[in-house]
XYZ file of N, CA and C in Angstrom:
789
model
N 71.270 58.799 26.330
C 70.288 58.975 27.370
C 69.518 60.300 27.341
N 70.450 61.465 27.011
C 69.831 62.689 27.133
C 68.906 63.128 26.049
N 68.518 62.123 25.280
C 67.354 62.361 24.036
C 67.892 63.742 23.304
N 66.637 64.621 23.313
C 66.676 65.931 22.690
C 67.634 66.897 23.548
N 67.983 66.596 24.738
C 68.283 67.557 25.498
C 70.124 67.812 25.400
N 70.640 69.105 24.983
C 71.838 69.266 25.135
C 72.602 68.515 26.554
N 73.630 67.727 25.861
C 74.139 66.676 27.104
C 74.599 67.505 28.142
N 74.944 68.809 27.977
C 75.576 69.708 29.203
C 74.456 70.231 29.918
N 73.369 70.001 29.266
C 72.118 70.613 30.097
C 71.211 69.580 30.715
N 71.980 68.071 30.863
C 71.295 67.187 31.509
C 71.736 66.778 32.653
N 70.642 67.077 33.577
C 71.122 67.034 35.050
C 71.828 65.787 35.434
N 71.229 64.546 34.686
C 71.628 63.158 35.441
C 73.215 62.887 34.858
N 73.793 63.682 34.035
C 75.108 63.539 33.652
C 76.168 64.149 34.792
N 75.616 65.130 35.404
C 76.388 65.507 36.534
C 76.639 64.656 37.512
N 78.017 64.770 38.232
C 78.411 64.078 39.276
C 77.942 64.729 40.775
N 77.848 64.258 41.660
C 77.347 65.036 43.057
C 78.478 66.155 43.507
N 79.506 65.903 43.009
C 80.569 66.812 42.980
C 80.482 68.195 42.095
N 80.099 67.850 40.852
C 79.769 68.883 40.240
C 78.420 69.722 40.711
N 77.540 69.017 41.411
C 76.418 69.553 42.187
C 76.629 70.568 43.159
N 77.481 69.808 44.081
C 77.979 70.496 45.398
C 78.580 71.825 44.892
N 79.523 71.767 43.934
C 80.205 72.946 43.569
C 79.482 73.956 42.622
N 78.333 73.611 42.373
C 77.654 74.451 41.522
C 77.572 75.940 41.980
N 78.073 76.859 41.304
C 77.817 78.389 41.904
C 76.285 78.882 41.567
N 76.032 79.826 42.692
C 74.592 80.282 42.515
C 73.705 79.254 42.309
N 73.854 78.302 42.921
C 72.711 77.002 42.878
C 71.286 77.453 43.364
N 71.042 78.256 43.948
C 69.698 78.949 44.249
C 69.135 79.521 43.125
N 69.677 80.196 42.053
C 69.192 80.755 41.002
C 69.086 79.672 39.897
N 70.056 78.803 39.964
C 69.873 77.652 39.002
C 68.273 77.004 38.486
N 67.985 77.170 37.352
C 66.841 76.369 37.070
C 66.547 74.883 36.440
N 66.016 74.014 37.382
C 66.079 72.649 37.238
C 64.526 72.713 36.638
N 64.420 71.905 35.714
C 63.250 71.690 34.832
C 62.908 69.986 34.790
N 61.780 69.829 35.491
C 61.082 68.385 35.356
C 60.434 68.283 34.267
N 60.566 67.851 32.835
C 59.764 67.514 31.932
C 58.534 66.196 32.449
N 57.458 66.391 32.265
C 56.517 65.589 32.552
C 55.393 65.177 31.202
N 55.153 64.225 31.060
C 54.369 63.525 29.988
C 53.440 62.483 30.263
N 53.422 61.428 29.546
C 52.471 60.254 29.735
C 52.620 59.105 28.899
N 52.517 58.241 29.071
C 52.339 56.878 28.201
C 50.756 56.629 28.022
N 50.392 56.798 26.968
C 48.910 56.841 26.845
C 48.719 56.781 25.369
N 47.254 56.256 25.085
C 46.945 56.139 23.586
C 46.600 57.518 23.263
N 47.099 57.636 21.789
C 46.776 58.655 21.036
C 46.312 58.678 19.521
N 45.373 57.732 19.612
C 44.656 57.180 18.460
C 45.407 55.940 17.670
N 45.013 55.920 16.712
C 45.588 54.581 15.808
C 47.024 55.123 14.747
N 47.164 56.393 14.869
C 48.477 56.960 13.998
C 49.365 57.203 14.752
N 49.285 57.521 16.018
C 50.405 57.970 16.769
C 50.888 56.969 17.964
N 52.282 57.332 18.313
C 52.918 56.279 19.562
C 52.256 56.759 21.021
N 52.317 55.925 21.727
C 51.763 56.447 22.911
C 52.915 57.218 23.859
N 53.902 57.579 23.173
C 54.731 58.377 23.893
C 54.627 59.831 23.666
N 53.784 60.155 22.763
C 53.457 61.886 22.269
C 53.789 62.640 23.310
N 53.285 62.976 24.583
C 53.036 63.868 25.428
C 54.732 63.890 25.976
N 55.304 62.599 26.167
C 56.638 62.869 26.944
C 57.600 63.218 25.675
N 57.392 62.593 24.410
C 58.234 63.110 23.467
C 58.185 64.671 23.243
N 56.856 64.806 23.283
C 56.938 66.734 23.035
C 57.570 67.565 24.312
N 57.351 67.141 25.291
C 57.881 67.979 26.782
C 59.574 67.627 26.248
N 60.188 66.618 26.024
C 61.554 66.610 25.554
C 62.106 67.360 24.457
N 61.383 67.090 23.096
C 61.546 67.870 21.888
C 61.573 69.409 22.185
N 60.916 69.866 22.856
C 60.453 71.328 23.016
C 61.669 71.878 24.006
N 61.722 71.157 25.221
C 62.724 71.543 26.052
C 64.266 71.571 25.619
N 64.391 70.613 24.749
C 65.542 70.375 24.142
C 65.992 71.509 23.437
N 64.983 71.599 22.412
C 65.531 72.750 21.343
C 65.418 74.155 22.237
N 64.731 74.460 23.243
C 64.535 75.611 24.020
C 66.128 75.627 24.652
N 66.798 74.583 25.153
C 67.773 74.563 25.672
C 68.882 74.813 24.939
N 69.214 74.479 23.808
C 69.888 74.810 22.862
C 70.018 76.338 22.483
N 68.944 77.183 22.555
C 68.733 78.378 21.874
C 69.359 79.153 23.653
N 69.020 78.732 24.463
C 69.298 79.446 25.733
C 70.535 80.056 26.100
N 70.595 81.188 26.559
C 71.968 81.710 26.887
C 72.887 80.925 27.761
N 74.141 80.648 27.308
C 74.818 79.806 28.050
C 75.153 80.165 29.467
N 74.967 81.715 29.676
C 75.178 82.127 30.855
C 73.977 82.003 31.831
N 73.064 81.291 31.531
C 71.874 80.870 32.456
C 72.126 79.569 32.643
N 72.176 79.313 34.210
C 72.519 77.956 34.691
C 71.042 77.286 34.553
N 70.886 76.133 33.676
C 69.245 75.438 33.477
C 69.470 74.141 33.363
N 69.013 73.399 33.976
C 69.183 71.892 33.783
C 67.981 71.151 33.594
N 67.893 69.908 32.698
C 66.744 69.184 32.567
C 66.762 67.868 33.397
N 65.844 67.578 34.087
C 66.033 66.411 34.800
C 65.590 65.359 33.867
N 65.733 64.021 34.173
C 65.266 63.045 33.171
C 63.706 63.093 33.031
N 63.308 62.743 32.038
C 61.669 62.881 32.304
C 60.848 62.062 33.034
N 59.588 62.364 33.396
C 58.806 61.690 33.811
C 57.942 60.927 32.897
N 58.189 60.080 32.548
C 57.292 59.382 31.436
C 55.818 59.042 31.471
N 55.830 58.524 32.893
C 54.238 58.017 33.313
C 53.598 59.261 33.963
N 52.257 59.267 33.585
C 51.611 60.385 34.513
C 49.787 59.654 34.511
N 49.422 60.850 35.324
C 47.651 60.038 35.569
C 46.857 60.351 34.163
N 47.006 59.233 33.672
C 46.192 59.009 32.430
C 44.829 58.009 32.400
N 44.367 57.964 33.773
C 43.118 57.115 33.573
C 42.112 57.097 32.833
N 41.865 58.460 32.412
C 40.920 58.771 31.279
C 40.951 58.243 30.063
N 42.014 57.556 29.830
C 42.580 56.876 28.467
C 42.329 55.388 28.930
N 42.320 55.018 30.223
C 42.610 53.676 30.517
C 41.955 52.587 29.803
N 40.896 52.719 29.094
C 40.024 51.709 28.390
C 40.816 51.214 26.854
N 41.836 52.152 26.532
C 42.692 51.892 25.277
C 43.815 51.145 25.899
N 43.970 50.005 25.044
C 45.276 49.284 25.362
C 46.404 50.189 25.069
N 47.622 49.914 26.059
C 48.635 50.458 25.905
C 49.004 51.788 27.110
N 47.727 52.461 27.485
C 47.823 53.486 28.324
C 48.301 52.965 29.566
N 49.457 53.540 30.414
C 49.997 53.257 31.585
C 49.933 54.527 32.680
N 48.837 54.382 33.470
C 48.458 55.286 34.458
C 49.095 55.331 35.833
N 49.602 56.185 36.357
C 49.756 56.484 37.863
C 48.555 56.887 38.381
N 48.302 56.644 39.742
C 47.205 57.242 40.588
C 47.800 58.689 40.899
N 46.553 59.772 41.387
C 47.032 60.856 41.658
C 48.058 60.851 42.929
N 47.497 59.712 43.853
C 48.454 59.944 45.056
C 50.105 59.543 44.488
N 50.340 58.566 43.557
C 51.575 58.384 43.213
C 52.407 59.473 42.500
N 51.681 59.955 41.631
C 52.185 61.385 40.833
C 52.478 62.168 41.764
N 51.501 62.612 42.957
C 51.737 63.518 43.667
C 52.926 63.430 44.532
N 52.874 62.060 45.083
C 54.131 61.763 45.887
C 55.388 61.928 45.259
N 55.380 61.442 43.892
C 56.728 61.535 43.164
C 56.982 62.845 42.879
N 56.347 63.982 42.662
C 56.448 65.363 42.410
C 57.201 65.962 43.704
N 56.393 65.792 44.834
C 56.996 66.077 46.021
C 58.262 65.742 46.428
N 58.514 64.404 46.136
C 59.845 63.801 46.628
C 60.814 64.345 45.636
N 60.590 64.620 44.577
C 61.624 65.214 43.351
C 61.837 66.626 44.093
N 60.871 67.196 44.517
C 61.125 68.802 44.978
C 62.002 68.810 46.249
N 61.572 67.834 47.106
C 62.269 67.833 48.508
C 63.586 67.300 48.073
N 64.030 66.712 47.223
C 65.339 65.893 47.159
C 66.281 67.357 46.502
N 65.597 68.058 45.557
C 66.253 69.137 44.941
C 66.370 70.159 46.042
N 65.655 70.448 46.749
C 65.897 71.198 47.801
C 66.861 71.074 48.711
N 67.042 69.997 49.335
C 67.999 69.362 50.233
C 69.435 69.796 49.287
N 69.231 69.526 48.186
C 70.776 69.656 47.422
C 70.988 71.232 47.196
N 70.412 72.090 47.701
C 70.498 73.570 47.723
C 69.828 74.312 46.702
N 68.963 73.643 45.590
C 68.221 74.210 44.609
C 66.966 74.939 45.265
N 66.513 76.107 44.588
C 65.461 76.961 44.832
C 64.581 77.241 43.858
N 64.842 77.100 42.637
C 63.921 77.017 41.518
C 63.410 75.789 40.719
N 62.447 75.803 40.671
C 62.044 74.103 40.121
C 60.808 74.194 39.258
N 61.195 74.045 37.897
C 59.602 74.045 36.950
C 59.454 72.655 36.636
N 57.968 72.465 36.793
C 57.352 71.386 36.156
C 56.880 71.780 34.780
N 57.395 70.792 34.268
C 57.157 71.191 32.626
C 56.106 70.112 31.993
N 54.734 70.391 32.251
C 53.836 69.353 31.903
C 53.339 69.206 30.454
N 53.358 68.171 29.758
C 52.649 68.271 28.393
C 51.488 67.334 28.548
N 50.888 66.738 29.543
C 49.782 65.939 29.544
C 48.726 66.706 29.925
N 47.500 67.100 29.243
C 46.343 67.763 29.589
C 45.526 67.035 30.890
N 45.603 65.820 31.172
C 44.863 64.901 32.274
C 45.655 65.299 33.567
N 46.643 66.185 33.521
C 46.965 66.179 35.021
C 47.692 67.720 35.671
N 47.375 68.437 35.045
C 47.881 70.154 35.493
C 47.242 70.420 36.943
N 46.228 69.629 36.889
C 45.580 69.992 38.674
C 46.760 69.432 39.822
N 47.186 68.338 39.330
C 48.000 67.429 40.445
C 49.434 68.261 40.332
N 49.634 68.544 39.486
C 50.838 69.254 38.909
C 50.889 70.538 40.058
N 49.833 71.579 39.707
C 49.823 72.608 40.629
C 49.537 72.303 42.078
N 48.993 71.087 42.524
C 48.885 70.883 43.844
C 50.167 70.835 44.493
N 51.051 69.757 43.603
C 52.245 69.333 44.025
C 53.098 70.888 44.235
N 52.899 71.974 43.428
C 53.777 72.731 43.485
C 53.248 73.911 44.812
N 52.079 73.974 44.972
C 51.588 74.628 46.324
C 51.895 73.815 47.486
N 51.974 72.484 47.554
C 52.163 72.002 48.832
C 53.724 71.896 49.061
N 54.543 71.934 48.106
C 56.109 72.115 48.039
C 56.223 73.778 48.468
N 55.778 74.525 48.206
C 55.822 75.872 48.600
C 55.253 75.937 50.029
N 54.492 75.771 50.482
C 53.952 75.524 51.820
C 55.099 74.919 52.681
N 55.630 73.779 52.133
C 56.473 73.421 52.930
C 57.914 73.553 53.266
N 58.104 74.509 51.800
C 59.571 75.253 51.740
C 59.254 76.414 51.256
N 58.970 77.439 52.164
C 58.788 78.958 51.586
C 59.670 79.746 50.672
N 61.026 79.263 50.623
C 61.827 79.776 49.975
C 62.057 78.868 48.617
N 61.246 77.898 48.550
C 61.571 77.019 47.187
C 60.442 77.869 46.263
N 61.161 78.110 45.080
C 59.850 78.783 44.020
C 59.595 77.572 42.941
N 58.458 77.270 42.996
C 57.859 76.262 42.058
C 57.150 76.673 41.004
N 57.102 76.315 39.754
C 56.583 76.893 38.763
C 55.693 75.729 37.899
N 54.302 75.429 38.336
C 53.682 74.632 37.434
C 53.308 74.891 36.012
N 53.948 74.547 35.018
C 53.810 75.397 33.694
C 53.066 74.072 32.619
N 52.436 74.497 31.814
C 51.807 73.738 30.489
C 52.811 73.882 29.485
N 53.089 73.001 28.807
C 54.127 73.164 27.711
C 53.342 73.897 26.640
N 52.428 73.983 26.287
C 51.635 74.401 25.269
C 50.962 75.779 25.395
N 51.020 76.335 26.588
C 50.684 77.628 27.123
C 51.441 78.830 26.896
N 52.975 78.582 26.602
C 53.868 79.618 26.098
C 53.159 80.257 24.877
N 53.464 81.644 24.590
C 53.314 81.976 23.226
C 53.706 81.019 22.141
N 52.797 80.712 21.024
C 53.427 79.793 20.082
C 52.304 79.826 18.957
N 52.857 79.550 17.713
C 51.881 79.482 16.409
C 50.643 78.310 16.517
N 50.719 77.463 17.211
C 49.588 76.362 16.952
C 48.167 76.879 16.642
N 47.512 77.996 17.396
C 46.213 78.179 17.233
C 46.022 78.828 16.037
N 47.224 79.751 15.338
C 47.058 80.265 14.101
C 46.950 79.299 12.917
N 47.595 78.229 13.280
C 47.819 77.213 11.898
C 46.618 76.138 12.208
N 45.551 75.938 12.877
C 44.629 74.912 12.983
C 43.230 75.570 12.648
N 42.462 74.838 12.384
C 40.856 75.319 12.058
C 40.232 75.658 13.080
N 39.358 76.636 12.804
C 38.303 77.270 14.180
C 37.815 76.044 15.044
N 37.304 75.033 14.040
C 36.602 73.833 14.824
C 37.576 73.032 15.663
N 38.962 72.972 15.372
C 40.109 72.231 16.130
C 40.295 72.997 17.296
N 40.279 74.478 16.861
C 40.578 75.290 18.107
C 39.355 75.016 19.173
N 38.367 74.664 18.721
C 36.993 74.564 19.832
C 36.690 73.397 20.361
N 36.952 72.454 19.407
C 36.728 71.195 20.133
C 37.816 70.001 19.984
N 38.983 70.419 19.339
C 39.966 69.126 19.263
C 40.770 69.588 20.580
N 41.494 68.313 21.275
C 42.232 68.409 22.208
C 43.122 67.220 22.536
N 42.837 66.216 21.425
C 43.670 64.999 21.851
C 44.287 64.399 20.605
N 45.400 64.191 19.887
C 45.999 63.556 18.698
C 45.401 64.109 17.459
N 45.085 65.331 17.561
C 44.484 66.071 16.312
C 45.647 66.666 15.582
N 45.288 67.957 15.080
C 46.219 68.633 14.099
C 47.428 68.962 14.521
N 47.574 69.746 15.734
C 48.595 70.296 16.488
C 49.583 69.166 16.945
N 49.199 68.504 17.696
C 50.003 67.250 18.367
C 50.728 66.234 17.052
N 49.705 66.063 16.135
C 50.150 65.102 14.946
C 51.071 65.850 14.189
N 50.887 67.231 13.971
C 51.893 67.882 13.173
C 53.034 68.055 13.709
N 53.314 68.271 15.106
C 54.529 68.648 15.949
C 54.992 67.005 15.964
N 54.615 66.063 15.879
C 54.981 64.814 16.055
C 55.644 64.378 14.555
N 54.960 64.885 13.672
C 55.758 64.951 12.291
C 56.886 65.209 11.936
N 57.257 66.227 12.917
C 58.505 67.269 13.123
C 59.414 66.296 13.910
N 58.870 65.921 15.036
C 59.890 65.414 16.179
C 60.079 63.927 15.970
N 59.140 63.105 15.947
C 59.416 61.574 15.396
C 58.757 61.045 14.201
N 58.838 61.629 13.257
C 58.130 61.242 11.873
C 58.316 59.959 11.682
N 59.082 58.973 12.084
C 59.176 57.534 11.743
C 58.155 56.909 12.243
N 57.534 57.641 13.349
C 56.503 56.795 14.217
C 55.167 57.324 14.048
N 54.900 57.938 13.043
C 53.564 58.509 12.585
C 53.049 57.838 11.497
N 51.830 57.259 11.799
C 51.446 56.567 10.394
C 49.982 57.348 10.264
N 50.374 58.297 9.240
C 49.203 59.077 8.817
C 48.357 58.267 7.940
N 48.447 57.220 7.154
C 47.494 56.607 6.488
C 46.216 55.918 7.595
N 46.758 56.121 9.049
C 45.637 55.728 9.748
C 45.105 56.852 10.690
N 45.244 58.194 10.383
C 44.970 59.286 11.070
C 43.473 59.457 10.560
N 42.649 59.937 11.638
C 41.185 60.095 11.415
C 41.001 61.616 11.909
N 39.430 61.854 11.705
C 38.930 62.905 12.198
C 37.847 62.642 13.111
N 37.796 62.880 14.377
C 36.728 62.479 15.228
C 36.839 63.666 16.253
N 35.594 64.356 16.388
C 35.159 65.343 17.417
C 34.117 64.757 18.359
N 34.199 65.359 19.446
C 33.099 64.918 20.647
C 31.717 65.344 20.211
N 30.680 64.928 20.378
C 29.194 65.652 20.165
C 29.441 66.841 20.494
N 28.513 67.789 19.790
C 28.544 69.056 20.230
C 27.292 69.335 21.262
N 27.391 70.184 22.056
C 26.250 70.426 23.262
C 25.348 71.086 22.435
N 24.099 71.174 23.270
C 23.046 71.845 22.662
C 23.561 73.477 22.459
N 23.258 74.397 21.344
C 23.392 75.687 21.426
C 23.085 76.465 22.568
N 24.025 77.500 23.014
C 23.454 78.004 24.280
C 24.297 77.488 25.468
N 24.471 75.976 25.168
C 24.853 75.481 26.541
C 26.177 76.203 27.060
N 26.245 75.757 28.742
C 27.502 76.656 29.399
C 28.575 75.536 29.444
N 28.016 74.104 29.532
C 28.914 73.111 29.760
C 29.404 72.348 28.494
N 31.170 72.238 28.468
C 31.342 71.364 27.268
C 32.294 70.512 27.911
N 33.060 69.822 26.697
C 34.231 68.725 26.947
C 35.515 69.458 27.373
N 35.511 70.799 26.707
C 36.695 71.704 27.247
C 36.143 73.321 27.305
N 36.916 74.026 27.841
C 36.174 75.162 28.141
C 36.338 75.501 29.472
N 35.696 76.738 29.919
C 35.716 77.214 31.196
C 35.116 76.453 32.173
N 33.813 75.776 31.529
C 32.779 75.116 32.562
C 32.828 73.570 31.876
N 33.336 72.521 32.531
C 33.557 71.351 31.933
C 32.687 70.074 32.559
N 32.712 69.069 32.001
C 32.179 68.053 33.193
C 33.027 66.784 32.822
N 33.206 65.927 33.810
C 34.022 64.901 33.840
C 33.629 63.713 32.755
N 34.844 62.970 31.775
C 34.462 62.337 30.761
C 35.743 61.307 30.974
N 35.243 60.012 30.316
C 36.320 59.133 29.964
C 36.642 59.354 28.456
N 37.832 58.938 27.944
C 37.898 59.221 26.346
C 37.129 58.457 25.415
N 36.833 57.037 25.896
C 35.961 56.253 25.011
C 34.536 56.485 24.979
N 34.117 57.453 25.871
C 32.868 58.112 25.827
C 32.405 59.211 24.694
N 33.606 59.900 24.338
C 33.301 61.101 23.700
C 34.072 60.750 22.037
N 34.864 59.310 21.927
C 35.453 59.220 20.960
C 35.807 57.717 20.804
N 35.337 57.138 19.699
C 35.690 55.809 19.401
C 37.130 55.356 18.990
N 37.653 56.353 18.298
C 39.189 56.305 17.779
C 40.280 56.461 18.816
N 39.922 57.307 19.830
C 40.767 57.753 20.798
C 41.272 58.943 20.315
N 40.885 59.483 19.234
C 41.327 60.771 18.713
C 40.404 61.716 18.963
N 40.584 63.161 19.670
C 39.601 64.079 19.474
C 40.101 65.354 18.821
N 39.946 65.413 17.505
C 40.243 66.416 16.655
C 40.268 65.760 15.410
N 41.472 66.515 14.598
C 41.494 66.226 12.805
C 43.033 65.728 12.751
N 43.319 64.638 13.044
C 44.829 64.251 12.779
C 45.117 64.291 11.432
N 44.107 64.285 10.199
C 44.499 64.076 9.096
C 45.001 65.354 8.465
N 44.681 66.483 9.061
C 44.894 67.801 8.713
C 46.329 68.223 9.114
N 46.935 67.287 9.564
C 48.619 67.633 10.176
C 49.500 67.687 8.918
N 50.454 68.557 8.916
C 51.780 68.377 8.133
C 53.172 68.665 8.984
N 54.043 68.109 8.465
C 55.235 68.455 9.034
C 55.348 69.908 8.925
N 55.525 70.389 7.824
C 55.461 71.997 8.015
C 54.760 72.726 8.969
N 53.824 72.322 9.338
C 52.962 73.113 10.574
C 54.015 72.701 11.748
N 54.124 71.328 11.740
C 54.847 70.799 12.904
C 56.208 71.591 13.331
N 57.032 71.695 12.291
C 58.245 72.304 12.186
C 58.002 73.988 12.699
N 57.039 74.487 12.423
C 56.554 75.820 12.980
C 56.434 75.976 14.321
N 55.131 74.809 14.771
C 54.914 74.699 16.143
C 55.969 74.640 16.971
N 57.026 73.719 16.589
C 57.942 73.140 17.477
C 58.883 74.391 17.669
N 59.331 75.191 16.959
C 60.187 76.322 16.798
C 59.598 77.505 17.592
N 58.270 77.767 17.601
C 57.674 78.792 18.264
C 57.456 78.592 19.753
N 57.290 77.142 20.053
C 57.047 76.704 21.536
C 58.747 76.530 22.070
N 59.480 76.397 21.156
C 60.927 76.273 22.013
C 61.138 77.978 22.067
N 60.685 78.851 21.349
C 61.153 80.300 21.690
C 60.449 80.687 22.732
N 59.232 80.265 22.972
C 58.231 80.551 24.203
C 59.052 79.910 25.448
N 59.555 78.713 25.407
C 60.312 78.303 26.312
C 61.545 78.862 26.852
N 62.195 79.302 25.878
C 63.347 80.196 26.226
C 63.355 81.482 26.994
N 61.978 82.173 26.596
C 61.607 83.083 27.419
C 61.169 82.873 28.826
N 60.446 81.908 28.720
C 59.830 81.389 30.453
C 61.251 80.974 31.253
N 61.916 80.126 30.455
C 63.351 79.918 31.325
C 64.185 81.183 31.826
N 64.422 82.144 30.818
C 65.088 83.254 31.088
C 64.310 83.974 32.181
N 63.066 84.136 32.204
C 62.318 84.649 33.366
C 62.181 83.908 34.269
N 62.090 82.643 34.479
C 62.425 82.288 36.024
C 63.582 82.105 36.668
N 64.904 82.239 35.579
C 66.062 82.539 36.087
C 66.010 84.072 36.926
N 65.240 84.846 36.362
C 65.497 86.387 36.976
C 64.682 86.507 37.851
N 63.521 85.657 38.019
C 62.688 85.789 39.084
C 62.811 86.088 40.264
N 62.302 87.203 41.066
C 62.797 87.318 42.556
C 61.197 87.361 43.273
N 60.622 86.811 44.171
C 59.715 86.497 44.944
C 59.221 88.223 45.645
């Protein structure tokens, strides 16, 4: 049941008496992995974002000092994925459902005596909801420290391993995600079906784009026929191993900093 997570770090394996007797509970770091079940092109399974959360967090917790109390909650597999809703296999929660779920997870942990909660989100379609949940939990419980973090934003090697065009336009089921999945779940990657597809480029000098500081709302099938936004064909397991290792190292540092964090 713990998947990539070291069993001794898997929150759901603890008994209520284990949790009640936990020393220094206010500084223990509880991490909620967040992903999605949504299309990732013809070559990747719909579990990509959830698998990335679990794989990266698991490798990070393996390397974390045993002196730091940190526990992974069971993953929240479903997320707000309605931008992919026109592709079969996508399962999406509403904003209200996701927000309520995150709020109630935080409230439950607070009642149990925990005061440090990390939302580890790997799906690009929901960071705003995660940030709102973190803010509202802080308003309700000012002594609860909530960290709404995105898996890919820790220091890592992914940008150094992909092309300039991929860095500029790629964002879904492209080189980095496919490479990482070749390392994490290689038996479920169908490289013979991988494609390259980017959204149409905006006119030169345009301030607006599908990604970047100034964006517009879009549905995936409006910018991609395949569901891929990037170049999945460029992926390799070697790149995936390096990305996985570097992401995990970044998360070791983040978890340690959360443990040491004082407001």
